[in-house]
Amino acid sequence: MTYDLAIIGGGPAGAAGAVYAARKRLKTIVITKDWLGQSNVSEKIENWVGTIAISGFELSKSLENHAKAYGKDVIDFKEGEYVTKVTNKGTFAITTDKGSYEARAILVTAGSRRRKLDVPGADIFEHKGLTYCATCDGPLYDGQDVVVVGGGNAGFESASQLLAYCKSVTLLSRSEYKADPGTIEAVMKNPKFKGVEFAIPKEVKGDKFVNSFIYTDSKSGNDIELNSTGIFVEIGSVPNTDFVKDEINLDKYNHIITDAKNQRASIEGIWAAGDCTDGLYHQNNIAAGDAVKAIEDIYIWLQK
């Protein structure tokens, strides 16, 4: 069968798109590996509008439950699948690791994945002291000296979690801090925290496990070695857009280029929302709102 709409990806954008597609009675297929957006690892989210505080995992489950409650009669959910290719054949052919589907329109909400630390030793010591998830692995470093790489909100949030049980937390930022001022202020009050700006990662060192981290002070040019048994990397993300790169225009970072008025991509019939787009800001609330905007436009386009 040919669906009216295929939504590719879960998370806030995918769930919001599914809810609105169901309300408009669009015959829709949602294809997603899971419903866990980037915020799934956050211990506490305080800026999801309408909810004072919620964990990332609870938010993911809430979004999933909402989408399924509204979409049970009109949406086919294909979970545990990921899309490998989209081809424009008048309608769109969507190939996954488990099958193939056809749709008149596509909303890409595939989000992004964590950017890896590209310095000597990082690949060798991944899961041996170097990790990309403070929530998952932080408790293993109770009473130890650790390093957080990244000066954005994710870096400071990870540092905040780690300060609960680590002996010390040193945060390294390539530039001036980019996190929200309130978040920076709260973390820096902790006497176990030290922040270093203009610190360029250089090397991860160790034996069987990590035992130190070297960075370069970009102002002085000096290399500085920190004794550390844990390195937590929070240096941004890479959009999950490989499956559409041959069909639509991407920016130099492989984000989908969209029209901010309606979330349309560069060819007729494809829209995108959330962290996979070239939007100036990437937040849960923005991702959900952009998906709603896209569905409104998709509905009108399909009626034509």
Short mmCIF file of C-alpha atoms in Angstrom, two decimals:
data_model
loop_
_atom_site.label_atom_id
_atom_site.label_comp_id
_atom_site.label_asym_id
_atom_site.label_seq_id
_atom_site.Cartn_x
_atom_site.Cartn_y
_atom_site.Cartn_z
CA MET A 1 0.00 0.00 0.00
CA THR A 2 0.96 3.64 -0.39
CA TYR A 3 0.80 5.72 2.78
CA ASP A 4 -0.10 9.39 2.81
CA LEU A 5 2.89 10.07 5.04
CA ALA A 6 5.99 8.38 6.36
CA ILE A 7 7.54 9.80 9.54
CA ILE A 8 11.14 8.68 9.86
CA GLY A 9 12.43 8.85 13.43
CA GLY A 10 11.12 9.09 16.99
CA GLY A 11 11.94 11.64 19.68
CA PRO A 12 9.97 14.86 20.29
CA ALA A 13 9.65 15.72 16.59
CA GLY A 14 8.57 12.23 15.55
CA ALA A 15 6.04 11.93 18.36
CA ALA A 16 4.58 15.40 17.74
CA GLY A 17 4.35 14.63 14.03
CA ALA A 18 2.55 11.35 14.74
CA VAL A 19 0.02 12.98 17.08
CA TYR A 20 -0.87 15.69 14.56
CA ALA A 21 -0.93 13.30 11.62
CA ALA A 22 -3.34 11.08 13.53
CA ARG A 23 -5.58 14.04 14.40
CA LYS A 24 -5.79 14.87 10.70
CA ARG A 25 -6.51 11.21 9.88
CA LEU A 26 -3.56 10.87 7.54
CA LYS A 27 -2.72 7.25 6.78
CA THR A 28 0.75 7.26 8.25
CA ILE A 29 3.67 4.95 8.90
CA VAL A 30 6.16 5.82 11.66
CA ILE A 31 9.53 4.13 11.26
CA THR A 32 11.87 4.48 14.20
CA LYS A 33 14.66 2.55 15.83
CA ASP A 34 13.34 3.78 19.20
CA TRP A 35 11.63 6.76 20.83
CA LEU A 36 14.72 7.91 22.71
CA GLY A 37 15.77 11.40 21.69
CA GLN A 38 19.09 13.03 22.61
CA SER A 39 17.67 14.05 25.99
CA ASN A 40 17.08 10.46 27.02
CA VAL A 41 20.31 10.51 29.04
CA SER A 42 19.32 13.66 30.98
CA GLU A 43 18.56 13.03 34.63
CA LYS A 44 16.27 16.04 34.83
CA ILE A 45 14.77 18.22 32.09
CA GLU A 46 13.40 21.53 33.38
CA ASN A 47 12.52 23.33 30.14
CA TRP A 48 9.90 21.00 28.62
CA VAL A 49 7.01 23.45 28.57
CA GLY A 50 4.14 22.45 30.84
CA THR A 51 6.23 20.11 32.97
CA ILE A 52 8.33 21.54 35.80
CA ALA A 53 10.81 18.66 35.81
CA ILE A 54 10.98 15.26 34.12
CA SER A 55 13.75 12.77 33.37
CA GLY A 56 14.80 12.21 29.78
CA PHE A 57 13.60 8.61 29.87
CA GLU A 58 10.20 9.56 31.30
CA LEU A 59 9.80 12.21 28.62
CA SER A 60 10.59 9.66 25.91
CA LYS A 61 7.99 7.23 27.27
CA SER A 62 5.41 9.99 27.58
CA LEU A 63 5.94 11.01 23.95
CA GLU A 64 5.72 7.41 22.79
CA ASN A 65 2.52 6.78 24.76
CA HIS A 66 0.89 9.94 23.42
CA ALA A 67 1.73 9.06 19.81
CA LYS A 68 0.41 5.52 20.15
CA ALA A 69 -2.76 6.56 21.96
CA TYR A 70 -3.74 8.96 19.18
CA GLY A 71 -2.40 6.87 16.33
CA LYS A 72 -3.70 3.41 17.19
CA ASP A 73 -6.38 3.41 14.45
CA VAL A 74 -4.61 5.37 11.73
CA ILE A 75 -0.85 4.91 12.14
CA ASP A 76 1.30 1.84 11.53
CA PHE A 77 4.25 1.87 13.91
CA LYS A 78 7.40 0.10 12.74
CA GLU A 79 9.70 0.09 15.75
CA GLY A 80 13.18 -1.37 15.90
CA GLU A 81 13.77 -0.50 12.24
CA TYR A 82 16.05 2.08 10.75
CA VAL A 83 15.84 3.57 7.28
CA THR A 84 18.78 2.98 4.94
CA LYS A 85 17.56 4.68 1.76
CA VAL A 86 14.86 7.00 0.42
CA THR A 87 14.27 7.12 -3.34
CA ASN A 88 12.01 9.51 -5.22
CA LYS A 89 9.92 7.60 -7.76
CA GLY A 90 7.00 9.97 -8.01
CA THR A 91 5.99 8.56 -4.67
CA PHE A 92 8.78 7.80 -2.20
CA ALA A 93 10.28 4.33 -1.79
CA ILE A 94 11.60 3.86 1.74
CA THR A 95 14.03 1.00 2.37
CA THR A 96 14.81 -0.16 5.92
CA ASP A 97 16.96 -2.89 7.40
CA LYS A 98 13.82 -5.05 7.58
CA GLY A 99 11.62 -4.14 4.63
CA SER A 100 10.38 -1.47 2.23
CA TYR A 101 7.44 0.97 2.20
CA GLU A 102 5.90 3.60 -0.06
CA ALA A 103 4.53 7.04 0.82
CA ARG A 104 3.35 10.19 -0.91
CA ALA A 105 5.10 12.47 1.58
CA ILE A 106 7.94 12.15 4.09
CA LEU A 107 8.67 13.93 7.35
CA VAL A 108 12.26 13.29 8.48
CA THR A 109 12.63 13.48 12.26
CA ALA A 110 15.69 11.25 12.56
CA GLY A 111 17.56 13.47 15.01
CA SER A 112 21.27 13.19 15.53
CA ARG A 113 23.93 11.07 17.22
CA ARG A 114 26.81 12.02 19.47
CA ARG A 115 29.98 13.34 17.86
CA LYS A 116 33.04 11.24 18.68
CA LEU A 117 36.22 12.69 20.16
CA ASP A 118 38.84 12.64 17.39
CA VAL A 119 42.20 12.57 19.19
CA PRO A 120 44.83 9.85 19.64
CA GLY A 121 43.73 7.27 22.20
CA ALA A 122 40.02 8.11 22.10
CA ASP A 123 39.09 5.06 20.06
CA ILE A 124 41.38 2.78 22.06
CA PHE A 125 39.93 3.75 25.44
CA GLU A 126 36.25 4.03 24.53
CA HIS A 127 34.37 2.06 27.19
CA LYS A 128 37.68 1.81 29.09
CA GLY A 129 37.38 5.13 30.86
CA LEU A 130 36.14 7.24 27.93
CA THR A 131 32.38 7.46 27.62
CA TYR A 132 29.63 9.52 26.02
CA CYS A 133 27.01 9.12 28.75
CA ALA A 134 27.36 10.50 32.28
CA THR A 135 23.95 9.16 33.26
CA CYS A 136 24.84 5.64 32.13
CA ASP A 137 28.40 5.40 33.40
CA GLY A 138 28.87 8.19 35.94
CA PRO A 139 28.24 6.09 39.08
CA LEU A 140 31.19 3.86 38.12
CA TYR A 141 33.51 6.79 38.89
CA ASP A 142 32.45 7.37 42.49
CA GLY A 143 35.26 9.10 44.40
CA GLN A 144 37.44 9.58 41.30
CA ASP A 145 38.84 12.54 39.37
CA VAL A 146 37.11 12.92 35.99
CA VAL A 147 37.14 15.21 32.96
CA VAL A 148 34.19 16.50 30.92
CA VAL A 149 34.96 17.63 27.36
CA GLY A 150 32.48 20.21 26.08
CA GLY A 151 31.37 23.65 27.22
CA GLY A 152 27.73 23.61 26.12
CA ASN A 153 24.61 22.74 28.09
CA ALA A 154 25.24 19.01 27.70
CA GLY A 155 28.75 19.35 29.12
CA PHE A 156 27.62 21.35 32.14
CA GLU A 157 24.66 19.04 32.76
CA SER A 158 27.00 16.04 32.73
CA ALA A 159 29.35 17.84 35.12
CA SER A 160 26.43 18.55 37.44
CA GLN A 161 25.53 14.87 37.57
CA LEU A 162 29.12 13.76 38.12
CA LEU A 163 29.69 16.22 40.98
CA ALA A 164 27.21 14.20 43.04
CA TYR A 165 29.70 11.36 43.47
CA CYS A 166 33.07 12.16 41.87
CA LYS A 167 36.04 13.50 43.81
CA SER A 168 36.55 16.28 41.26
CA VAL A 169 35.22 17.31 37.85
CA THR A 170 37.26 19.36 35.38
CA LEU A 171 35.35 20.70 32.37
CA LEU A 172 37.27 21.63 29.23
CA SER A 173 35.80 23.98 26.61
CA ARG A 174 37.39 24.84 23.24
CA SER A 175 36.05 28.38 23.46
CA GLU A 176 34.11 30.47 25.91
CA TYR A 177 31.35 28.49 27.61
CA LYS A 178 28.19 28.17 25.51
CA ALA A 179 25.84 26.80 28.16
CA ASP A 180 22.97 28.80 29.64
CA PRO A 181 24.30 31.34 32.18
CA GLY A 182 22.09 29.92 34.94
CA THR A 183 23.44 26.42 34.35
CA ILE A 184 27.05 27.65 34.36
CA GLU A 185 26.54 29.60 37.56
CA ALA A 186 24.94 26.68 39.39
CA VAL A 187 27.71 24.22 38.47
CA MET A 188 30.59 26.58 39.17
CA LYS A 189 29.43 27.09 42.75
CA ASN A 190 30.48 23.54 43.57
CA PRO A 191 33.98 23.50 45.14
CA LYS A 192 34.77 20.18 43.42
CA PHE A 193 34.34 21.76 39.97
CA LYS A 194 36.97 23.42 37.80
CA GLY A 195 36.28 24.88 34.37
CA VAL A 196 38.89 25.60 31.70
CA GLU A 197 38.12 27.67 28.60
CA PHE A 198 40.15 27.64 25.36
CA ALA A 199 41.28 24.07 26.01
CA ILE A 200 41.89 22.00 22.85
CA PRO A 201 41.75 18.21 23.38
CA LYS A 202 45.01 16.55 22.33
CA GLU A 203 45.35 12.96 23.62
CA VAL A 204 43.83 10.28 25.83
CA LYS A 205 46.43 8.24 27.68
CA GLY A 206 46.30 5.09 29.74
CA ASP A 207 47.32 1.48 30.21
CA LYS A 208 44.41 -0.96 30.30
CA PHE A 209 42.16 1.97 31.25
CA VAL A 210 42.34 5.75 31.02
CA ASN A 211 44.70 7.42 33.46
CA SER A 212 45.18 10.91 32.00
CA PHE A 213 44.03 13.44 29.43
CA ILE A 214 46.17 16.01 27.60
CA TYR A 215 44.85 19.32 26.27
CA THR A 216 46.49 22.37 24.70
CA ASP A 217 45.92 25.83 26.14
CA SER A 218 45.14 27.68 22.89
CA LYS A 219 46.19 31.03 24.37
CA SER A 220 49.63 29.97 25.59
CA GLY A 221 50.21 26.99 23.31
CA ASN A 222 51.22 24.87 26.31
CA ASP A 223 50.18 21.24 26.70
CA ILE A 224 48.66 20.32 30.06
CA GLU A 225 48.15 16.78 31.35
CA LEU A 226 45.35 16.01 33.80
CA ASN A 227 45.35 12.85 35.89
CA SER A 228 41.92 11.33 35.36
CA THR A 229 40.32 7.90 35.33
CA GLY A 230 37.19 9.01 33.50
CA ILE A 231 36.56 11.18 30.43
CA PHE A 232 33.00 12.18 29.55
CA VAL A 233 32.61 13.59 26.04
CA GLU A 234 29.88 16.14 25.24
CA ILE A 235 30.99 17.84 22.01
CA GLY A 236 27.82 18.01 20.01
CA SER A 237 26.12 15.76 17.54
CA VAL A 238 26.01 14.56 13.92
CA PRO A 239 22.64 14.58 12.07
CA ASN A 240 21.23 11.22 11.00
CA THR A 241 20.66 12.09 7.35
CA ASP A 242 22.73 9.62 5.33
CA PHE A 243 19.62 7.90 3.97
CA VAL A 244 18.38 11.07 2.20
CA LYS A 245 21.69 12.63 1.15
CA ASP A 246 21.21 11.62 -2.50
CA GLU A 247 17.73 13.15 -2.75
CA ILE A 248 17.80 16.52 -0.97
CA ASN A 249 20.15 19.39 -0.20
CA LEU A 250 22.22 19.24 2.98
CA ASP A 251 24.42 21.92 4.52
CA LYS A 252 28.15 21.44 5.12
CA TYR A 253 27.38 19.68 8.42
CA ASN A 254 24.89 17.30 6.70
CA HIS A 255 21.83 18.96 8.24
CA ILE A 256 18.74 19.00 6.01
CA ILE A 257 18.23 22.49 4.61
CA THR A 258 14.63 23.53 5.29
CA ASP A 259 12.35 26.50 4.72
CA ALA A 260 11.74 27.85 8.22
CA LYS A 261 8.19 28.90 7.29
CA ASN A 262 6.96 25.35 6.69
CA GLN A 263 9.91 22.92 7.18
CA ARG A 264 9.97 21.92 3.50
CA ALA A 265 13.20 20.40 2.19
CA SER A 266 14.67 21.12 -1.23
CA ILE A 267 12.38 18.79 -3.20
CA GLU A 268 8.62 18.50 -3.35
CA GLY A 269 7.20 16.01 -0.87
CA ILE A 270 9.88 15.96 1.84
CA TRP A 271 9.79 17.90 5.11
CA ALA A 272 12.12 17.72 8.11
CA ALA A 273 12.01 18.77 11.77
CA GLY A 274 14.25 18.61 14.81
CA ASP A 275 17.97 18.09 15.26
CA CYS A 276 18.48 16.70 11.73
CA THR A 277 17.68 20.13 10.22
CA ASP A 278 19.70 23.29 9.69
CA GLY A 279 17.55 25.20 12.18
CA LEU A 280 19.50 27.77 14.17
CA TYR A 281 18.49 26.26 17.52
CA HIS A 282 17.94 22.63 18.51
CA GLN A 283 15.76 22.02 21.55
CA ASN A 284 13.01 19.53 22.43
CA ASN A 285 10.30 22.18 22.32
CA ILE A 286 11.56 23.52 18.99
CA ALA A 287 11.71 20.04 17.47
CA ALA A 288 8.11 19.32 18.47
CA GLY A 289 6.91 22.71 17.23
CA ASP A 290 8.67 22.37 13.90
CA ALA A 291 7.10 18.93 13.39
CA VAL A 292 3.63 20.38 14.04
CA LYS A 293 4.36 23.16 11.56
CA ALA A 294 5.42 20.57 9.00
CA ILE A 295 2.29 18.42 9.46
CA GLU A 296 0.05 21.44 8.94
CA ASP A 297 1.82 22.12 5.64
CA ILE A 298 1.90 18.43 4.64
CA TYR A 299 -1.86 18.17 5.17
CA ILE A 300 -2.55 21.10 2.84
CA TRP A 301 -0.08 19.74 0.27
CA LEU A 302 -1.67 16.28 0.29
CA GLN A 303 -5.18 17.74 -0.20
CA LYS A 304 -3.98 19.53 -3.30
#
